[in-house]
Amino acid sequence: AQKVTQAQTEISVVEKEDVTLDCVYETRDTTYYLFWYKQPPSGELVFLIRRNSFDEQNEISGRYSWNFQKSTSSFNFTITASQVVDSAVYFCALFDILTGGGNKLTFGTGTQLKVEL
Amino acid sequence: DAGVTQSPTHLIKTRGQQVTLRCSPKSGHDTVSWYQQALGQGPQFIFQYYEEEERQRGNFPDRFSGHQFPNYSSELNVNALLLGDSALYLCASSRQGAWNSPLHFGNGTRLTVT
């Protein structure tokens, strides 16, 4: 069965520090997608990044970057030069073909990020 | 371009009652799914609707049912409410076939069962 683990429950940093959020996943499928979503206090889940299982190239998008390693089943997410507005709960999510359906995401339990001045 | 809209924002019900939550998908989307998010947890998939039919279902009892209308909007119904049904209910929409595209979520309905 598919599973997503976010071991970090809460992280506190000072503004302008870099912060990395960890995500470990389990799936028996060879074709899958990994996502990071941000949930501010308003409740809406905001899409941040997506990666498919065939592309392990790590990229940077603005202040966001990610490290996808199939060998360790990890999909870590880094925010560079954090800002107070980055404070939110961050969820890692998995979609795989075996479970079928494009809308069935398996989410981790989330990491609460607090960025302080 | 309106995103996913949900109503109501908050709702308080008593055990044993029934509740209906509503969702309008993002413009251009035809598929709606519902998620339940308990406090401190990640969202859990309830079910997905496309072409007015339930296409896929997560591990939720039959007390949870839904409906999709011809305009693609959707309702989530929960019967015989339990205290454990208290949660944030999120609606997400997408286009059928674009299965690897990110879902668009609404702000959710906060349901409290007393």
PDB file of C-alpha atoms in Angstrom:
ATOM      1  CA  ALA A   1       0.000   0.000   0.000  1.00  0.00           C
ATOM      2  CA  GLN A   2       1.099   3.518  -0.590  1.00  0.00           C
ATOM      3  CA  LYS A   3       2.244   5.629   2.335  1.00  0.00           C
ATOM      4  CA  VAL A   4       3.782   9.053   2.899  1.00  0.00           C
ATOM      5  CA  THR A   5       5.745   9.878   6.035  1.00  0.00           C
ATOM      6  CA  GLN A   6       6.635  13.358   7.207  1.00  0.00           C
ATOM      7  CA  ALA A   7       8.601  12.831  10.383  1.00  0.00           C
ATOM      8  CA  GLN A   8       8.943  16.515  11.203  1.00  0.00           C
ATOM      9  CA  THR A   9       5.843  17.653  13.038  1.00  0.00           C
ATOM     10  CA  GLU A  10       6.885  21.256  13.537  1.00  0.00           C
ATOM     11  CA  ILE A  11       9.842  23.388  12.476  1.00  0.00           C
ATOM     12  CA  SER A  12      10.645  26.895  13.675  1.00  0.00           C
ATOM     13  CA  VAL A  13      13.152  29.117  11.889  1.00  0.00           C
ATOM     14  CA  VAL A  14      14.137  32.734  11.873  1.00  0.00           C
ATOM     15  CA  GLU A  15      13.390  34.737   8.764  1.00  0.00           C
ATOM     16  CA  LYS A  16      15.980  34.418   5.990  1.00  0.00           C
ATOM     17  CA  GLU A  17      17.121  31.000   7.147  1.00  0.00           C
ATOM     18  CA  ASP A  18      16.910  28.080   4.736  1.00  0.00           C
ATOM     19  CA  VAL A  19      14.632  25.236   5.758  1.00  0.00           C
ATOM     20  CA  THR A  20      14.241  21.685   4.433  1.00  0.00           C
ATOM     21  CA  LEU A  21      11.093  19.644   4.854  1.00  0.00           C
ATOM     22  CA  ASP A  22      11.506  15.877   4.701  1.00  0.00           C
ATOM     23  CA  CYS A  23       9.231  13.383   2.967  1.00  0.00           C
ATOM     24  CA  VAL A  24       9.595   9.618   2.637  1.00  0.00           C
ATOM     25  CA  TYR A  25       7.159   7.610   0.548  1.00  0.00           C
ATOM     26  CA  GLU A  26       6.233   3.985  -0.099  1.00  0.00           C
ATOM     27  CA  THR A  27       4.666   2.598  -3.237  1.00  0.00           C
ATOM     28  CA  ARG A  28       4.818  -0.626  -5.210  1.00  0.00           C
ATOM     29  CA  ASP A  29       4.183   1.184  -8.448  1.00  0.00           C
ATOM     30  CA  THR A  30       6.956   2.211 -10.814  1.00  0.00           C
ATOM     31  CA  THR A  31       4.967   5.128 -12.191  1.00  0.00           C
ATOM     32  CA  TYR A  32       3.978   7.726  -9.675  1.00  0.00           C
ATOM     33  CA  TYR A  33       3.901  11.441  -8.978  1.00  0.00           C
ATOM     34  CA  LEU A  34       4.946  13.320  -5.888  1.00  0.00           C
ATOM     35  CA  PHE A  35       3.589  16.677  -4.836  1.00  0.00           C
ATOM     36  CA  TRP A  36       4.134  19.330  -2.229  1.00  0.00           C
ATOM     37  CA  TYR A  37       1.179  21.394  -1.076  1.00  0.00           C
ATOM     38  CA  LYS A  38       1.047  24.353   1.299  1.00  0.00           C
ATOM     39  CA  GLN A  39      -1.903  24.923   3.628  1.00  0.00           C
ATOM     40  CA  PRO A  40      -2.118  28.403   5.162  1.00  0.00           C
ATOM     41  CA  PRO A  41      -4.549  29.092   8.024  1.00  0.00           C
ATOM     42  CA  SER A  42      -7.292  29.808   5.470  1.00  0.00           C
ATOM     43  CA  GLY A  43      -7.452  26.050   4.851  1.00  0.00           C
ATOM     44  CA  GLU A  44      -6.961  25.955   1.093  1.00  0.00           C
ATOM     45  CA  LEU A  45      -4.321  23.542  -0.164  1.00  0.00           C
ATOM     46  CA  VAL A  46      -2.009  25.374  -2.542  1.00  0.00           C
ATOM     47  CA  PHE A  47      -0.010  23.385  -5.076  1.00  0.00           C
ATOM     48  CA  LEU A  48       3.729  24.059  -4.963  1.00  0.00           C
ATOM     49  CA  ILE A  49       5.679  21.469  -6.941  1.00  0.00           C
ATOM     50  CA  ARG A  50       5.268  18.109  -8.714  1.00  0.00           C
ATOM     51  CA  ARG A  51       7.718  15.447  -9.732  1.00  0.00           C
ATOM     52  CA  ASN A  52       7.229  12.181 -11.651  1.00  0.00           C
ATOM     53  CA  SER A  53       9.026   8.955 -10.907  1.00  0.00           C
ATOM     54  CA  PHE A  54      10.968   9.008 -14.152  1.00  0.00           C
ATOM     55  CA  ASP A  55      12.654  12.316 -13.587  1.00  0.00           C
ATOM     56  CA  GLU A  56      15.072  12.531 -10.698  1.00  0.00           C
ATOM     57  CA  GLN A  57      16.566  15.791 -11.832  1.00  0.00           C
ATOM     58  CA  ASN A  58      16.439  18.237  -9.004  1.00  0.00           C
ATOM     59  CA  GLU A  59      15.363  21.760  -9.776  1.00  0.00           C
ATOM     60  CA  ILE A  60      15.023  25.192  -8.337  1.00  0.00           C
ATOM     61  CA  SER A  61      11.993  27.391  -8.792  1.00  0.00           C
ATOM     62  CA  GLY A  62      12.428  30.770  -7.212  1.00  0.00           C
ATOM     63  CA  ARG A  63      12.997  30.210  -3.494  1.00  0.00           C
ATOM     64  CA  TYR A  64      11.804  26.599  -3.752  1.00  0.00           C
ATOM     65  CA  SER A  65      13.938  23.597  -4.588  1.00  0.00           C
ATOM     66  CA  TRP A  66      13.517  19.857  -4.174  1.00  0.00           C
ATOM     67  CA  ASN A  67      15.642  16.782  -3.857  1.00  0.00           C
ATOM     68  CA  PHE A  68      14.082  13.629  -5.264  1.00  0.00           C
ATOM     69  CA  GLN A  69      15.993  10.388  -4.610  1.00  0.00           C
ATOM     70  CA  LYS A  70      14.354   7.132  -5.664  1.00  0.00           C
ATOM     71  CA  SER A  71      17.089   5.089  -4.001  1.00  0.00           C
ATOM     72  CA  THR A  72      15.966   6.322  -0.584  1.00  0.00           C
ATOM     73  CA  SER A  73      12.306   7.015  -1.537  1.00  0.00           C
ATOM     74  CA  SER A  74      12.674  10.594  -0.423  1.00  0.00           C
ATOM     75  CA  PHE A  75      11.281  13.813  -1.816  1.00  0.00           C
ATOM     76  CA  ASN A  76      12.588  16.669   0.287  1.00  0.00           C
ATOM     77  CA  PHE A  77      11.576  20.280  -0.183  1.00  0.00           C
ATOM     78  CA  THR A  78      13.704  23.321   0.605  1.00  0.00           C
ATOM     79  CA  ILE A  79      12.717  26.935   1.028  1.00  0.00           C
ATOM     80  CA  THR A  80      15.619  29.346   0.672  1.00  0.00           C
ATOM     81  CA  ALA A  81      15.678  32.613   2.589  1.00  0.00           C
ATOM     82  CA  SER A  82      12.422  31.878   4.407  1.00  0.00           C
ATOM     83  CA  GLN A  83       9.870  34.622   4.967  1.00  0.00           C
ATOM     84  CA  VAL A  84       7.107  35.067   7.528  1.00  0.00           C
ATOM     85  CA  VAL A  85       4.545  34.480   4.753  1.00  0.00           C
ATOM     86  CA  ASP A  86       5.953  30.972   4.353  1.00  0.00           C
ATOM     87  CA  SER A  87       4.456  30.031   7.713  1.00  0.00           C
ATOM     88  CA  ALA A  88       1.957  27.262   7.004  1.00  0.00           C
ATOM     89  CA  VAL A  89       1.502  23.502   7.107  1.00  0.00           C
ATOM     90  CA  TYR A  90       3.278  21.728   4.273  1.00  0.00           C
ATOM     91  CA  PHE A  91       2.047  18.399   2.930  1.00  0.00           C
ATOM     92  CA  CYS A  92       3.829  15.884   0.793  1.00  0.00           C
ATOM     93  CA  ALA A  93       1.494  13.753  -1.344  1.00  0.00           C
ATOM     94  CA  LEU A  94       1.756  10.712  -3.600  1.00  0.00           C
ATOM     95  CA  PHE A  95      -0.263   9.644  -6.607  1.00  0.00           C
ATOM     96  CA  ASP A  96       0.413   6.290  -8.202  1.00  0.00           C
ATOM     97  CA  ILE A  97      -1.177   4.429 -11.082  1.00  0.00           C
ATOM     98  CA  LEU A  98      -1.846   1.270  -9.060  1.00  0.00           C
ATOM     99  CA  THR A  99      -4.334   2.972  -6.792  1.00  0.00           C
ATOM    100  CA  GLY A 100      -5.914   4.428  -9.894  1.00  0.00           C
ATOM    101  CA  GLY A 101      -7.641   7.702 -10.462  1.00  0.00           C
ATOM    102  CA  GLY A 102      -6.025  11.033 -10.805  1.00  0.00           C
ATOM    103  CA  ASN A 103      -7.744  12.494  -7.809  1.00  0.00           C
ATOM    104  CA  LYS A 104      -6.707   9.979  -5.182  1.00  0.00           C
ATOM    105  CA  LEU A 105      -3.721  11.481  -3.474  1.00  0.00           C
ATOM    106  CA  THR A 106      -2.135   9.956  -0.398  1.00  0.00           C
ATOM    107  CA  PHE A 107      -0.990  12.695   1.946  1.00  0.00           C
ATOM    108  CA  GLY A 108       1.501  12.747   4.772  1.00  0.00           C
ATOM    109  CA  THR A 109       0.556  14.164   8.155  1.00  0.00           C
ATOM    110  CA  GLY A 110       2.131  17.519   7.375  1.00  0.00           C
ATOM    111  CA  THR A 111       4.889  19.691   8.794  1.00  0.00           C
ATOM    112  CA  GLN A 112       3.984  22.940  10.536  1.00  0.00           C
ATOM    113  CA  LEU A 113       6.527  25.588   9.527  1.00  0.00           C
ATOM    114  CA  LYS A 114       6.802  28.715  11.650  1.00  0.00           C
ATOM    115  CA  VAL A 115       8.976  31.545  10.384  1.00  0.00           C
ATOM    116  CA  GLU A 116       9.660  34.222  12.952  1.00  0.00           C
ATOM    117  CA  LEU A 117      11.175  37.659  12.665  1.00  0.00           C
TER     118      LEU A 117
ATOM    119  CA  ASP B   1     -11.469  32.999 -13.112  1.00  0.00           C
ATOM    120  CA  ALA B   2     -13.133  31.574  -9.999  1.00  0.00           C
ATOM    121  CA  GLY B   3     -11.360  28.737  -8.314  1.00  0.00           C
ATOM    122  CA  VAL B   4     -12.992  25.960  -6.339  1.00  0.00           C
ATOM    123  CA  THR B   5     -15.714  27.310  -4.072  1.00  0.00           C
ATOM    124  CA  GLN B   6     -17.238  25.518  -1.109  1.00  0.00           C
ATOM    125  CA  SER B   7     -20.190  26.279   1.115  1.00  0.00           C
ATOM    126  CA  PRO B   8     -20.839  26.717   3.902  1.00  0.00           C
ATOM    127  CA  THR B   9     -17.573  27.784   5.502  1.00  0.00           C
ATOM    128  CA  HIS B  10     -18.467  26.492   8.944  1.00  0.00           C
ATOM    129  CA  LEU B  11     -21.167  24.191  10.203  1.00  0.00           C
ATOM    130  CA  ILE B  12     -22.166  22.886  13.618  1.00  0.00           C
ATOM    131  CA  LYS B  13     -24.330  19.769  13.856  1.00  0.00           C
ATOM    132  CA  THR B  14     -25.473  17.370  16.546  1.00  0.00           C
ATOM    133  CA  ARG B  15     -24.731  13.656  16.655  1.00  0.00           C
ATOM    134  CA  GLY B  16     -27.190  11.667  14.592  1.00  0.00           C
ATOM    135  CA  GLN B  17     -28.035  14.536  12.258  1.00  0.00           C
ATOM    136  CA  GLN B  18     -27.395  14.697   8.554  1.00  0.00           C
ATOM    137  CA  VAL B  19     -25.327  17.307   6.701  1.00  0.00           C
ATOM    138  CA  THR B  20     -24.850  18.412   3.100  1.00  0.00           C
ATOM    139  CA  LEU B  21     -21.754  20.223   1.885  1.00  0.00           C
ATOM    140  CA  ARG B  22     -21.487  21.876  -1.505  1.00  0.00           C
ATOM    141  CA  CYS B  23     -18.710  22.438  -4.003  1.00  0.00           C
ATOM    142  CA  SER B  24     -18.369  24.248  -7.316  1.00  0.00           C
ATOM    143  CA  PRO B  25     -15.314  23.220  -9.343  1.00  0.00           C
ATOM    144  CA  LYS B  26     -12.870  25.520 -11.023  1.00  0.00           C
ATOM    145  CA  SER B  27     -13.971  26.704 -14.451  1.00  0.00           C
ATOM    146  CA  GLY B  28     -13.077  24.126 -17.088  1.00  0.00           C
ATOM    147  CA  HIS B  29     -12.908  21.248 -14.620  1.00  0.00           C
ATOM    148  CA  ASP B  30     -15.307  18.329 -14.781  1.00  0.00           C
ATOM    149  CA  THR B  31     -14.118  16.039 -12.007  1.00  0.00           C
ATOM    150  CA  VAL B  32     -14.658  16.598  -8.304  1.00  0.00           C
ATOM    151  CA  SER B  33     -13.204  14.742  -5.366  1.00  0.00           C
ATOM    152  CA  TRP B  34     -13.751  15.111  -1.642  1.00  0.00           C
ATOM    153  CA  TYR B  35     -11.249  14.811   1.175  1.00  0.00           C
ATOM    154  CA  GLN B  36     -11.643  14.703   4.940  1.00  0.00           C
ATOM    155  CA  GLN B  37      -8.955  16.352   7.045  1.00  0.00           C
ATOM    156  CA  ALA B  38      -9.069  15.695  10.782  1.00  0.00           C
ATOM    157  CA  LEU B  39      -7.260  18.114  13.065  1.00  0.00           C
ATOM    158  CA  GLY B  40      -3.507  17.673  12.842  1.00  0.00           C
ATOM    159  CA  GLN B  41      -3.753  15.116  10.046  1.00  0.00           C
ATOM    160  CA  GLY B  42      -3.337  15.084   6.307  1.00  0.00           C
ATOM    161  CA  PRO B  43      -6.368  14.989   4.016  1.00  0.00           C
ATOM    162  CA  GLN B  44      -7.894  11.573   3.342  1.00  0.00           C
ATOM    163  CA  PHE B  45      -9.617  10.711   0.085  1.00  0.00           C
ATOM    164  CA  ILE B  46     -13.360  10.088   0.389  1.00  0.00           C
ATOM    165  CA  PHE B  47     -14.514   9.719  -3.225  1.00  0.00           C
ATOM    166  CA  GLN B  48     -14.372  11.118  -6.735  1.00  0.00           C
ATOM    167  CA  TYR B  49     -17.189  12.063  -9.112  1.00  0.00           C
ATOM    168  CA  TYR B  50     -17.091  12.308 -12.874  1.00  0.00           C
ATOM    169  CA  GLU B  51     -20.007  12.367 -15.327  1.00  0.00           C
ATOM    170  CA  GLU B  52     -22.377  12.380 -12.351  1.00  0.00           C
ATOM    171  CA  GLU B  53     -21.139   9.007 -11.124  1.00  0.00           C
ATOM    172  CA  GLU B  54     -18.940   7.956  -8.243  1.00  0.00           C
ATOM    173  CA  ARG B  55     -15.768   6.646  -9.863  1.00  0.00           C
ATOM    174  CA  GLN B  56     -13.533   5.840  -6.965  1.00  0.00           C
ATOM    175  CA  ARG B  57     -13.950   5.591  -3.224  1.00  0.00           C
ATOM    176  CA  GLY B  58     -11.656   5.615  -0.226  1.00  0.00           C
ATOM    177  CA  ASN B  59     -12.144   3.787   3.071  1.00  0.00           C
ATOM    178  CA  PHE B  60     -15.249   5.589   4.240  1.00  0.00           C
ATOM    179  CA  PRO B  61     -18.556   4.037   5.335  1.00  0.00           C
ATOM    180  CA  ASP B  62     -21.769   4.267   3.357  1.00  0.00           C
ATOM    181  CA  ARG B  63     -22.892   7.098   5.613  1.00  0.00           C
ATOM    182  CA  PHE B  64     -20.793   9.222   3.284  1.00  0.00           C
ATOM    183  CA  SER B  65     -22.458   9.726  -0.063  1.00  0.00           C
ATOM    184  CA  GLY B  66     -22.288  12.243  -2.821  1.00  0.00           C
ATOM    185  CA  HIS B  67     -23.756  13.601  -5.959  1.00  0.00           C
ATOM    186  CA  GLN B  68     -22.560  15.453  -9.011  1.00  0.00           C
ATOM    187  CA  PHE B  69     -24.821  17.683 -11.053  1.00  0.00           C
ATOM    188  CA  PRO B  70     -24.808  18.349 -14.823  1.00  0.00           C
ATOM    189  CA  ASN B  71     -22.960  21.629 -14.228  1.00  0.00           C
ATOM    190  CA  TYR B  72     -20.190  19.592 -12.523  1.00  0.00           C
ATOM    191  CA  SER B  73     -20.895  20.953  -9.060  1.00  0.00           C
ATOM    192  CA  SER B  74     -21.052  18.406  -6.292  1.00  0.00           C
ATOM    193  CA  GLU B  75     -22.531  17.670  -2.874  1.00  0.00           C
ATOM    194  CA  LEU B  76     -21.182  15.580  -0.041  1.00  0.00           C
ATOM    195  CA  ASN B  77     -23.770  14.101   2.312  1.00  0.00           C
ATOM    196  CA  VAL B  78     -23.029  12.564   5.665  1.00  0.00           C
ATOM    197  CA  ASN B  79     -25.782  10.732   7.546  1.00  0.00           C
ATOM    198  CA  ALA B  80     -26.003   9.746  11.207  1.00  0.00           C
ATOM    199  CA  LEU B  81     -23.194  12.076  12.192  1.00  0.00           C
ATOM    200  CA  LEU B  82     -20.639  10.907  14.735  1.00  0.00           C
ATOM    201  CA  LEU B  83     -18.316  13.005  16.856  1.00  0.00           C
ATOM    202  CA  GLY B  84     -15.449  11.595  14.798  1.00  0.00           C
ATOM    203  CA  ASP B  85     -16.857  13.189  11.666  1.00  0.00           C
ATOM    204  CA  SER B  86     -15.713  16.572  12.947  1.00  0.00           C
ATOM    205  CA  ALA B  87     -13.130  17.716  10.413  1.00  0.00           C
ATOM    206  CA  LEU B  88     -12.298  20.064   7.578  1.00  0.00           C
ATOM    207  CA  TYR B  89     -13.878  18.786   4.375  1.00  0.00           C
ATOM    208  CA  LEU B  90     -12.006  19.760   1.256  1.00  0.00           C
ATOM    209  CA  CYS B  91     -13.249  19.657  -2.295  1.00  0.00           C
ATOM    210  CA  ALA B  92     -10.808  19.383  -5.190  1.00  0.00           C
ATOM    211  CA  SER B  93     -11.382  19.621  -8.916  1.00  0.00           C
ATOM    212  CA  SER B  94      -9.534  18.673 -12.071  1.00  0.00           C
ATOM    213  CA  ARG B  95     -10.072  17.776 -15.716  1.00  0.00           C
ATOM    214  CA  GLN B  96     -10.704  14.133 -16.477  1.00  0.00           C
ATOM    215  CA  GLY B  97      -7.715  12.613 -18.223  1.00  0.00           C
ATOM    216  CA  ALA B  98      -5.318  15.186 -16.856  1.00  0.00           C
ATOM    217  CA  TRP B  99      -4.557  12.754 -14.085  1.00  0.00           C
ATOM    218  CA  ASN B 100      -1.063  13.966 -13.413  1.00  0.00           C
ATOM    219  CA  SER B 101      -2.052  17.600 -13.140  1.00  0.00           C
ATOM    220  CA  PRO B 102      -2.249  19.104  -9.677  1.00  0.00           C
ATOM    221  CA  LEU B 103      -5.633  19.202  -8.017  1.00  0.00           C
ATOM    222  CA  HIS B 104      -7.197  22.566  -7.241  1.00  0.00           C
ATOM    223  CA  PHE B 105      -8.603  22.708  -3.736  1.00  0.00           C
ATOM    224  CA  GLY B 106     -11.235  24.902  -2.142  1.00  0.00           C
ATOM    225  CA  ASN B 107     -10.964  26.522   1.282  1.00  0.00           C
ATOM    226  CA  GLY B 108     -12.980  23.741   2.843  1.00  0.00           C
ATOM    227  CA  THR B 109     -15.971  23.423   5.143  1.00  0.00           C
ATOM    228  CA  ARG B 110     -15.234  23.126   8.837  1.00  0.00           C
ATOM    229  CA  LEU B 111     -17.759  20.660  10.318  1.00  0.00           C
ATOM    230  CA  THR B 112     -18.140  20.397  14.075  1.00  0.00           C
ATOM    231  CA  VAL B 113     -20.297  17.612  15.504  1.00  0.00           C
ATOM    232  CA  THR B 114     -21.378  18.033  19.129  1.00  0.00           C
TER     233      THR B 114
END
